[in-house]
mmCIF file of C-alpha atoms in Angstrom:
data_model
loop_
_atom_site.group_PDB
_atom_site.id
_atom_site.type_symbol
_atom_site.label_atom_id
_atom_site.label_comp_id
_atom_site.label_asym_id
_atom_site.label_seq_id
_atom_site.Cartn_x
_atom_site.Cartn_y
_atom_site.Cartn_z
ATOM 1 C CA MET A 1007 13.934 148.032 -8.553
ATOM 2 C CA GLU A 1008 10.417 147.238 -9.677
ATOM 3 C CA VAL A 1009 9.866 143.643 -10.817
ATOM 4 C CA LEU A 1010 6.864 142.966 -13.067
ATOM 5 C CA ARG A 1011 5.989 139.262 -13.164
ATOM 6 C CA SER A 1012 4.257 137.402 -16.016
ATOM 7 C CA HIS A 1013 4.070 140.756 -17.721
ATOM 8 C CA SER A 1014 2.654 141.448 -21.182
ATOM 9 C CA LEU A 1015 5.139 142.772 -23.739
ATOM 10 C CA ALA A 1016 2.464 144.177 -26.056
ATOM 11 C CA ARG A 1017 3.323 147.775 -25.132
ATOM 12 C CA LEU A 1018 7.051 147.143 -24.849
ATOM 13 C CA HIS A 1019 7.728 146.303 -28.486
ATOM 14 C CA THR A 1020 6.455 148.212 -31.486
ATOM 15 C CA PHE A 1021 4.830 145.214 -33.193
ATOM 16 C CA GLY A 1022 2.329 145.279 -30.326
ATOM 17 C CA ILE A 1023 1.813 141.513 -30.360
ATOM 18 C CA ASP A 1024 0.483 140.217 -27.038
ATOM 19 C CA VAL A 1025 3.193 137.912 -25.757
ATOM 20 C CA SER A 1026 4.613 137.977 -22.246
ATOM 21 C CA ALA A 1027 7.773 137.440 -20.206
ATOM 22 C CA GLU A 1028 8.380 135.797 -16.851
ATOM 23 C CA ARG A 1029 9.787 139.050 -15.473
ATOM 24 C CA VAL A 1030 10.225 142.616 -16.690
ATOM 25 C CA ILE A 1031 12.559 144.939 -14.774
ATOM 26 C CA PRO A 1032 13.171 148.619 -15.661
ATOM 27 C CA VAL A 1033 16.755 149.789 -14.983
ATOM 28 C CA THR A 1034 17.651 153.495 -14.720
ATOM 29 C CA SER A 1035 21.385 153.524 -13.935
ATOM 30 C CA VAL A 1036 24.620 151.686 -14.651
ATOM 31 C CA ASP A 1037 24.870 150.720 -10.965
ATOM 32 C CA GLU A 1038 21.385 149.197 -11.086
ATOM 33 C CA MET A 1039 22.357 147.277 -14.196
ATOM 34 C CA LYS A 1040 25.514 145.972 -12.500
ATOM 35 C CA SER A 1041 23.527 144.862 -9.462
ATOM 36 C CA LEU A 1042 20.912 143.136 -11.567
ATOM 37 C CA ILE A 1043 23.263 141.116 -13.743
ATOM 38 C CA ARG A 1044 25.051 139.870 -10.604
ATOM 39 C CA ASP A 1045 21.788 138.577 -9.147
ATOM 40 C CA ASP A 1046 21.973 134.774 -9.094
ATOM 41 C CA ASP A 1047 18.264 134.385 -9.818
ATOM 42 C CA ILE A 1048 18.574 136.583 -12.897
ATOM 43 C CA SER A 1049 21.857 135.215 -14.235
ATOM 44 C CA SER A 1050 20.638 131.611 -14.010
ATOM 45 C CA GLU A 1051 17.906 132.130 -16.626
ATOM 46 C CA PRO A 1052 17.584 133.748 -20.071
ATOM 47 C CA VAL A 1053 18.043 137.521 -19.880
ATOM 48 C CA MET A 1054 17.406 140.070 -22.592
ATOM 49 C CA VAL A 1055 17.994 143.819 -22.503
ATOM 50 C CA ILE A 1056 15.712 145.953 -24.665
ATOM 51 C CA GLY A 1057 15.043 149.636 -25.210
ATOM 52 C CA GLN A 1058 11.783 150.358 -27.009
ATOM 53 C CA GLY A 1059 11.549 146.978 -28.726
ATOM 54 C CA SER A 1060 11.473 148.697 -32.094
ATOM 55 C CA ASN A 1061 13.322 145.991 -34.024
ATOM 56 C CA LEU A 1062 11.994 142.859 -32.326
ATOM 57 C CA LEU A 1063 9.484 140.125 -32.987
ATOM 58 C CA PHE A 1064 8.728 137.995 -29.933
ATOM 59 C CA CYS A 1065 7.732 134.669 -31.420
ATOM 60 C CA GLU A 1066 6.436 133.182 -28.140
ATOM 61 C CA HIS A 1067 6.306 133.681 -24.379
ATOM 62 C CA TYR A 1068 9.793 134.609 -23.111
ATOM 63 C CA ARG A 1069 10.872 132.238 -20.330
ATOM 64 C CA GLY A 1070 13.247 134.653 -18.661
ATOM 65 C CA THR A 1071 13.819 138.256 -17.631
ATOM 66 C CA ILE A 1072 13.424 141.294 -19.864
ATOM 67 C CA ILE A 1073 15.515 144.235 -18.649
ATOM 68 C CA LEU A 1074 14.223 147.595 -19.859
ATOM 69 C CA ASN A 1075 17.225 149.866 -20.394
ATOM 70 C CA ARG A 1076 16.143 153.272 -19.125
ATOM 71 C CA ILE A 1077 19.611 154.740 -18.490
ATOM 72 C CA MET A 1078 19.231 158.401 -19.399
ATOM 73 C CA GLY A 1079 21.398 161.505 -19.701
ATOM 74 C CA ILE A 1080 23.199 163.593 -22.328
ATOM 75 C CA ASP A 1081 26.573 165.217 -21.677
ATOM 76 C CA VAL A 1082 28.207 167.518 -24.241
ATOM 77 C CA ARG A 1083 31.854 168.512 -24.497
ATOM 78 C CA GLU A 1084 32.884 171.032 -27.150
ATOM 79 C CA THR A 1085 36.261 171.376 -28.864
ATOM 80 C CA ASP A 1086 37.423 173.652 -31.659
ATOM 81 C CA VAL A 1087 36.465 171.093 -34.280
ATOM 82 C CA ALA A 1088 33.581 169.034 -32.910
ATOM 83 C CA TYR A 1089 30.814 168.458 -30.398
ATOM 84 C CA HIS A 1090 31.379 165.312 -28.340
ATOM 85 C CA LEU A 1091 28.202 163.752 -26.925
ATOM 86 C CA HIS A 1092 27.961 161.060 -24.252
ATOM 87 C CA ILE A 1093 24.411 159.649 -24.261
ATOM 88 C CA GLY A 1094 22.687 157.170 -21.976
ATOM 89 C CA ALA A 1095 21.518 154.056 -23.792
ATOM 90 C CA GLY A 1096 17.899 154.578 -22.728
ATOM 91 C CA GLU A 1097 17.471 157.942 -24.441
ATOM 92 C CA ASN A 1098 15.003 158.069 -27.332
ATOM 93 C CA TRP A 1099 16.904 158.214 -30.629
ATOM 94 C CA HIS A 1100 14.586 160.518 -32.585
ATOM 95 C CA GLN A 1101 14.282 162.915 -29.674
ATOM 96 C CA LEU A 1102 18.089 163.015 -29.519
ATOM 97 C CA VAL A 1103 18.283 163.851 -33.232
ATOM 98 C CA CYS A 1104 15.787 166.698 -32.867
ATOM 99 C CA TRP A 1105 17.575 168.025 -29.776
ATOM 100 C CA THR A 1106 20.995 168.092 -31.470
ATOM 101 C CA VAL A 1107 19.629 170.039 -34.420
ATOM 102 C CA GLU A 1108 17.906 172.502 -32.084
ATOM 103 C CA GLN A 1109 21.153 172.977 -30.165
ATOM 104 C CA GLY A 1110 23.137 173.631 -33.349
ATOM 105 C CA TYR A 1111 24.979 170.289 -33.324
ATOM 106 C CA PRO A 1112 24.596 169.057 -36.922
ATOM 107 C CA GLY A 1113 25.259 165.569 -38.233
ATOM 108 C CA LEU A 1114 22.335 163.383 -37.161
ATOM 109 C CA GLU A 1115 19.550 165.009 -39.171
ATOM 110 C CA ASN A 1116 19.484 162.264 -41.843
ATOM 111 C CA LEU A 1117 18.764 159.711 -39.108
ATOM 112 C CA ALA A 1118 15.539 161.323 -37.894
ATOM 113 C CA LEU A 1119 12.451 159.261 -37.050
ATOM 114 C CA ILE A 1120 14.322 155.981 -36.746
ATOM 115 C CA PRO A 1121 12.467 154.302 -33.877
ATOM 116 C CA GLY A 1122 14.238 152.971 -30.821
ATOM 117 C CA CYS A 1123 16.673 153.957 -28.106
ATOM 118 C CA VAL A 1124 20.248 155.163 -28.407
ATOM 119 C CA GLY A 1125 21.576 151.863 -27.079
ATOM 120 C CA SER A 1126 20.021 149.995 -30.000
ATOM 121 C CA ALA A 1127 21.653 152.205 -32.632
ATOM 122 C CA PRO A 1128 25.120 150.563 -32.563
ATOM 123 C CA ILE A 1129 23.682 147.044 -32.657
ATOM 124 C CA GLN A 1130 22.034 147.652 -36.016
ATOM 125 C CA ASN A 1131 24.470 150.352 -37.154
ATOM 126 C CA ILE A 1132 21.296 152.252 -38.017
ATOM 127 C CA GLY A 1133 21.307 154.212 -41.244
ATOM 128 C CA ALA A 1134 19.155 156.265 -43.574
ATOM 129 C CA TYR A 1135 19.521 158.656 -46.505
ATOM 130 C CA GLY A 1136 23.245 158.148 -46.961
ATOM 131 C CA VAL A 1137 24.311 158.308 -43.290
ATOM 132 C CA GLU A 1138 25.049 155.495 -40.842
ATOM 133 C CA LEU A 1139 25.769 155.541 -37.131
ATOM 134 C CA GLN A 1140 29.360 154.499 -37.795
ATOM 135 C CA ASP A 1141 29.915 157.857 -39.505
ATOM 136 C CA VAL A 1142 29.494 159.711 -36.193
ATOM 137 C CA CYS A 1143 30.151 157.090 -33.518
ATOM 138 C CA ALA A 1144 33.241 157.664 -31.349
ATOM 139 C CA TYR A 1145 32.767 154.856 -28.817
ATOM 140 C CA VAL A 1146 30.294 152.554 -27.118
ATOM 141 C CA ASP A 1147 30.340 151.832 -23.372
ATOM 142 C CA VAL A 1148 29.432 148.272 -22.435
ATOM 143 C CA LEU A 1149 29.018 146.172 -19.303
ATOM 144 C CA GLU A 1150 30.381 142.648 -19.345
ATOM 145 C CA ARG A 1151 27.612 140.458 -17.977
ATOM 146 C CA ALA A 1152 29.862 137.933 -16.254
ATOM 147 C CA SER A 1153 31.989 140.397 -14.288
ATOM 148 C CA GLY A 1154 30.067 143.694 -14.326
ATOM 149 C CA THR A 1155 33.164 145.385 -15.750
ATOM 150 C CA LEU A 1156 32.537 148.636 -17.659
ATOM 151 C CA THR A 1157 34.541 148.890 -20.890
ATOM 152 C CA ARG A 1158 34.753 151.523 -23.624
ATOM 153 C CA LEU A 1159 34.906 150.175 -27.170
ATOM 154 C CA THR A 1160 36.239 152.337 -29.976
ATOM 155 C CA ALA A 1161 34.187 152.642 -33.138
ATOM 156 C CA GLU A 1162 36.722 150.402 -34.861
ATOM 157 C CA ALA A 1163 36.261 147.721 -32.192
ATOM 158 C CA CYS A 1164 32.508 147.780 -32.858
ATOM 159 C CA ARG A 1165 33.188 146.342 -36.338
ATOM 160 C CA PHE A 1166 30.315 148.179 -37.967
ATOM 161 C CA GLY A 1167 28.911 146.841 -41.225
ATOM 162 C CA TYR A 1168 25.663 147.147 -43.145
ATOM 163 C CA ARG A 1169 23.029 146.813 -40.372
ATOM 164 C CA ASP A 1170 25.654 144.875 -38.494
ATOM 165 C CA SER A 1171 28.155 145.141 -35.650
ATOM 166 C CA VAL A 1172 30.110 143.096 -33.136
ATOM 167 C CA PHE A 1173 27.032 143.327 -30.892
ATOM 168 C CA LYS A 1174 25.245 140.897 -33.207
ATOM 169 C CA HIS A 1175 28.093 138.420 -32.988
ATOM 170 C CA GLU A 1176 30.791 137.919 -30.320
ATOM 171 C CA LEU A 1177 29.308 140.375 -27.819
ATOM 172 C CA LYS A 1178 25.644 139.550 -28.378
ATOM 173 C CA GLU A 1179 25.230 137.404 -25.270
ATOM 174 C CA THR A 1180 28.094 138.743 -23.159
ATOM 175 C CA HIS A 1181 27.843 142.558 -23.070
ATOM 176 C CA ILE A 1182 25.193 145.225 -22.478
ATOM 177 C CA ILE A 1183 25.349 148.682 -24.060
ATOM 178 C CA VAL A 1184 24.930 151.412 -21.422
ATOM 179 C CA ALA A 1185 26.079 154.550 -23.293
ATOM 180 C CA VAL A 1186 27.128 155.767 -26.732
ATOM 181 C CA GLY A 1187 29.637 158.467 -27.621
ATOM 182 C CA LEU A 1188 29.117 160.565 -30.754
ATOM 183 C CA ARG A 1189 31.446 163.013 -32.481
ATOM 184 C CA LEU A 1190 29.623 165.671 -34.521
ATOM 185 C CA SER A 1191 32.024 167.677 -36.626
ATOM 186 C CA LYS A 1192 31.716 171.453 -36.793
ATOM 187 C CA ASP A 1193 32.917 171.232 -40.377
ATOM 188 C CA TRP A 1194 29.425 170.177 -41.443
ATOM 189 C CA LEU A 1195 28.572 169.295 -45.000
ATOM 190 C CA PRO A 1196 25.009 168.325 -45.953
ATOM 191 C CA ASN A 1197 24.469 164.790 -47.157
ATOM 192 C CA ILE A 1198 21.635 165.193 -49.650
ATOM 193 C CA SER A 1199 22.680 162.826 -52.413
ATOM 194 C CA TYR A 1200 20.043 160.243 -51.548
ATOM 195 C CA GLY A 1201 16.774 160.281 -53.523
ATOM 196 C CA PRO A 1202 14.213 162.361 -51.625
ATOM 197 C CA LEU A 1203 16.843 164.850 -50.439
ATOM 198 C CA ALA A 1204 18.368 165.522 -53.838
ATOM 199 C CA ASN A 1205 16.031 168.442 -54.537
ATOM 200 C CA LEU A 1206 17.502 170.449 -51.645
ATOM 201 C CA ASN A 1207 20.069 173.153 -52.406
ATOM 202 C CA ALA A 1208 23.477 172.081 -51.102
ATOM 203 C CA GLN A 1209 24.628 175.724 -50.932
ATOM 204 C CA THR A 1210 21.836 176.959 -48.684
ATOM 205 C CA VAL A 1211 20.261 173.959 -46.963
ATOM 206 C CA THR A 1212 20.344 173.791 -43.171
ATOM 207 C CA PRO A 1213 20.330 170.752 -40.834
ATOM 208 C CA ALA A 1214 16.812 171.743 -39.727
ATOM 209 C CA GLN A 1215 15.583 171.680 -43.335
ATOM 210 C CA ILE A 1216 17.099 168.232 -43.892
ATOM 211 C CA LEU A 1217 15.510 167.038 -40.647
ATOM 212 C CA ALA A 1218 12.124 168.333 -41.759
ATOM 213 C CA GLN A 1219 12.407 166.722 -45.190
ATOM 214 C CA VAL A 1220 13.478 163.356 -43.748
ATOM 215 C CA CYS A 1221 10.557 163.422 -41.314
ATOM 216 C CA LYS A 1222 8.131 164.342 -44.099
ATOM 217 C CA VAL A 1223 9.306 161.515 -46.346
ATOM 218 C CA ARG A 1224 9.381 158.903 -43.587
ATOM 219 C CA ARG A 1225 5.907 159.839 -42.368
ATOM 220 C CA GLU A 1226 4.553 159.560 -45.895
ATOM 221 C CA LYS A 1227 6.162 156.167 -46.497
ATOM 222 C CA LEU A 1228 6.213 154.433 -43.113
ATOM 223 C CA PRO A 1229 3.372 153.709 -40.691
ATOM 224 C CA ASP A 1230 3.496 155.120 -37.174
ATOM 225 C CA PRO A 1231 3.978 152.161 -34.772
ATOM 226 C CA ALA A 1232 1.705 153.931 -32.287
ATOM 227 C CA GLU A 1233 -1.123 153.607 -34.795
ATOM 228 C CA LEU A 1234 -0.231 150.434 -36.699
ATOM 229 C CA GLY A 1235 2.128 147.949 -35.036
ATOM 230 C CA ASN A 1236 5.344 147.348 -36.982
ATOM 231 C CA ALA A 1237 9.101 147.129 -36.598
ATOM 232 C CA GLY A 1238 10.072 149.378 -39.502
ATOM 233 C CA SER A 1239 11.988 147.818 -42.375
ATOM 234 C CA PHE A 1240 11.468 144.095 -41.960
ATOM 235 C CA PHE A 1241 14.119 142.983 -44.454
ATOM 236 C CA LYS A 1242 17.639 144.136 -45.246
ATOM 237 C CA ASN A 1243 18.411 145.411 -48.719
ATOM 238 C CA PRO A 1244 20.148 142.390 -50.286
ATOM 239 C CA VAL A 1245 23.729 142.679 -51.494
ATOM 240 C CA VAL A 1246 24.553 140.692 -54.634
ATOM 241 C CA ASN A 1247 27.645 139.964 -56.704
ATOM 242 C CA GLN A 1248 28.449 141.327 -60.139
ATOM 243 C CA ASP A 1249 27.028 138.344 -62.044
ATOM 244 C CA THR A 1250 23.681 138.477 -60.239
ATOM 245 C CA TYR A 1251 23.535 142.245 -60.662
ATOM 246 C CA GLU A 1252 24.127 142.033 -64.420
ATOM 247 C CA ARG A 1253 21.548 139.264 -64.798
ATOM 248 C CA LEU A 1254 18.906 141.228 -62.954
ATOM 249 C CA MET A 1255 19.646 144.505 -64.733
ATOM 250 C CA GLY A 1256 19.281 142.711 -68.061
ATOM 251 C CA ASP A 1257 15.799 141.582 -67.073
ATOM 252 C CA TYR A 1258 14.784 144.614 -64.978
ATOM 253 C CA PRO A 1259 16.539 147.790 -66.220
ATOM 254 C CA ASN A 1260 14.651 149.945 -63.681
ATOM 255 C CA LEU A 1261 15.824 147.939 -60.678
ATOM 256 C CA PRO A 1262 17.050 150.408 -58.005
ATOM 257 C CA HIS A 1263 20.626 149.613 -57.016
ATOM 258 C CA PHE A 1264 23.560 151.144 -55.188
ATOM 259 C CA PRO A 1265 27.294 150.346 -55.210
ATOM 260 C CA ALA A 1266 28.464 148.224 -52.267
ATOM 261 C CA PRO A 1267 31.958 147.246 -51.077
ATOM 262 C CA ASP A 1268 34.031 144.616 -52.888
ATOM 263 C CA GLY A 1269 32.445 145.224 -56.266
ATOM 264 C CA GLN A 1270 28.979 144.185 -55.103
ATOM 265 C CA TYR A 1271 25.621 145.911 -55.420
ATOM 266 C CA LYS A 1272 22.891 146.663 -52.908
ATOM 267 C CA LEU A 1273 19.352 146.184 -54.203
ATOM 268 C CA ALA A 1274 16.142 147.739 -52.904
ATOM 269 C CA ALA A 1275 14.280 144.991 -51.026
ATOM 270 C CA GLY A 1276 11.082 147.037 -51.016
ATOM 271 C CA TRP A 1277 11.134 147.266 -54.821
ATOM 272 C CA LEU A 1278 11.618 143.504 -55.167
ATOM 273 C CA ILE A 1279 8.681 142.811 -52.848
ATOM 274 C CA ASP A 1280 6.528 145.399 -54.611
ATOM 275 C CA GLN A 1281 7.235 143.843 -58.014
ATOM 276 C CA CYS A 1282 5.844 140.593 -56.632
ATOM 277 C CA GLN A 1283 2.580 142.498 -56.058
ATOM 278 C CA LEU A 1284 2.613 141.765 -52.347
ATOM 279 C CA LYS A 1285 1.504 145.158 -51.015
ATOM 280 C CA GLY A 1286 -1.572 144.522 -48.919
ATOM 281 C CA TYR A 1287 -1.022 140.755 -48.863
ATOM 282 C CA LYS A 1288 -2.307 139.321 -45.581
ATOM 283 C CA VAL A 1289 -1.797 136.300 -43.387
ATOM 284 C CA GLY A 1290 -4.218 136.439 -40.488
ATOM 285 C CA GLY A 1291 -3.765 139.797 -38.786
ATOM 286 C CA ALA A 1292 -0.369 140.501 -40.405
ATOM 287 C CA ALA A 1293 -0.066 142.368 -43.706
ATOM 288 C CA VAL A 1294 2.427 143.929 -46.079
ATOM 289 C CA HIS A 1295 1.929 147.675 -45.741
ATOM 290 C CA GLN A 1296 -0.002 149.270 -48.599
ATOM 291 C CA GLN A 1297 2.425 152.203 -49.007
ATOM 292 C CA GLN A 1298 5.753 150.516 -48.205
ATOM 293 C CA ALA A 1299 6.336 146.902 -49.183
ATOM 294 C CA LEU A 1300 9.359 146.649 -46.898
ATOM 295 C CA VAL A 1301 7.147 146.906 -43.805
ATOM 296 C CA ILE A 1302 5.019 144.181 -42.239
ATOM 297 C CA VAL A 1303 2.246 145.551 -40.030
ATOM 298 C CA ASN A 1304 0.036 144.240 -37.268
ATOM 299 C CA THR A 1305 -3.455 145.224 -38.404
ATOM 300 C CA GLY A 1306 -4.689 144.789 -34.847
ATOM 301 C CA SER A 1307 -5.060 141.069 -34.321
ATOM 302 C CA ALA A 1308 -1.787 139.602 -35.605
ATOM 303 C CA THR A 1309 -0.094 136.737 -33.829
ATOM 304 C CA ALA A 1310 3.612 136.032 -34.075
ATOM 305 C CA ALA A 1311 2.736 132.999 -36.200
ATOM 306 C CA ASP A 1312 0.923 135.277 -38.675
ATOM 307 C CA VAL A 1313 4.008 137.472 -39.041
ATOM 308 C CA LEU A 1314 6.317 134.484 -39.439
ATOM 309 C CA LYS A 1315 4.146 132.878 -42.122
ATOM 310 C CA LEU A 1316 3.858 136.158 -44.007
ATOM 311 C CA ALA A 1317 7.611 136.734 -43.831
ATOM 312 C CA ARG A 1318 8.270 133.238 -45.185
ATOM 313 C CA HIS A 1319 5.845 133.835 -48.061
ATOM 314 C CA ILE A 1320 7.636 137.074 -48.958
ATOM 315 C CA VAL A 1321 11.077 135.450 -48.853
ATOM 316 C CA ASP A 1322 9.976 132.491 -50.970
ATOM 317 C CA THR A 1323 8.145 134.664 -53.521
ATOM 318 C CA VAL A 1324 11.113 137.003 -54.045
ATOM 319 C CA GLN A 1325 13.503 134.050 -54.284
ATOM 320 C CA THR A 1326 11.345 132.358 -56.908
ATOM 321 C CA ARG A 1327 10.989 135.442 -59.083
ATOM 322 C CA PHE A 1328 14.402 137.106 -58.760
ATOM 323 C CA GLY A 1329 16.729 134.432 -57.400
ATOM 324 C CA VAL A 1330 17.604 136.777 -54.535
ATOM 325 C CA SER A 1331 17.510 135.791 -50.872
ATOM 326 C CA LEU A 1332 16.032 138.277 -48.416
ATOM 327 C CA GLU A 1333 17.356 138.372 -44.857
ATOM 328 C CA HIS A 1334 15.193 139.765 -42.083
ATOM 329 C CA GLU A 1335 16.492 142.889 -40.367
ATOM 330 C CA VAL A 1336 14.044 142.437 -37.502
ATOM 331 C CA ARG A 1337 15.410 140.294 -34.670
ATOM 332 C CA PHE A 1338 13.350 137.211 -33.799
ATOM 333 C CA MET A 1339 13.154 136.070 -30.164
ATOM 334 C CA ASP A 1340 11.861 132.673 -29.061
ATOM 335 C CA ALA A 1341 11.302 131.435 -25.504
ATOM 336 C CA THR A 1342 14.966 131.590 -24.506
ATOM 337 C CA GLY A 1343 16.847 133.774 -26.967
ATOM 338 C CA GLU A 1344 17.395 134.930 -30.513
ATOM 339 C CA THR A 1345 16.271 132.782 -33.392
ATOM 340 C CA THR A 1346 15.769 133.150 -37.152
ATOM 341 C CA LEU A 1347 13.010 132.689 -39.690
ATOM 342 C CA ASP A 1348 14.690 129.541 -41.004
ATOM 343 C CA ARG A 1349 14.684 127.992 -37.553
ATOM 344 C CA GLU A 1350 11.106 129.009 -36.807
ATOM 345 C CA LEU A 1351 9.751 127.990 -40.207
ATOM 346 C CA PRO A 1352 12.192 125.600 -41.908
#
């Protein structure tokens, strides 16, 4: 295995901020991953496994090893009622979506153009336009770091929630995702109830047409990380209780909202930020994107400190105006592991 020492991470995470790690090691197979996590030199220091770094902000130099998950491969098994896919964690998510539609395996088209690798999808329970990974996930294969044991977790065991899963909690430091199993039903029904898709005809629309529309909308709204460094949606859409919802709707009747479990309501974080007139607001080389307030971009010279200060300003401004707390969807990494905005900027 190739070992890159004192290696820049600028091209290994989509924010493109020039921080570095002690070691970077690409891994292309489950056996390589097993061997690496058993290495005493590796296991004795901080270790982080990443795919494309599409949902990460490295706040400082990482004093440990970054493992690049490059485990590839797609296997398909067909039954009378579904297509069953087994996908290596290192596969590109958007390329997978396009490939399934081309092959006539519908069900992922709403999730097009979400950046990152397949192995990252269960961690976030990625979602867009009315569909979440949990809707199609059959299982997730994981390696236990301590023993190197390979285990298959059912979708239920993954405890999926809104941009959440067991991989953000109990299994965050103990297990590594190496493959994901998807079940795509042959009894396909289009999911076009969400905003920009509502103008499509449910009787005639095809998965390819939904894919094209999703790509068109996302490209119009979201900056390409290859051209303008970013990690996609920086904040989660906040979920509020009935009292807060009624208070806000009384003051802001046009506030976008969606029903959430347990009688709660999900609000549009981008709308809240936009109402605070923060589009284009800059701190150093970091800025709120001009077209999509939910995205923080690296204009070319941003430091991690710039992004952190801008994020804190957004959180505080929204809290002051609406009384709503924003939680960052992007994962923050300090020198040894995961951190939060509150810990970095109390």
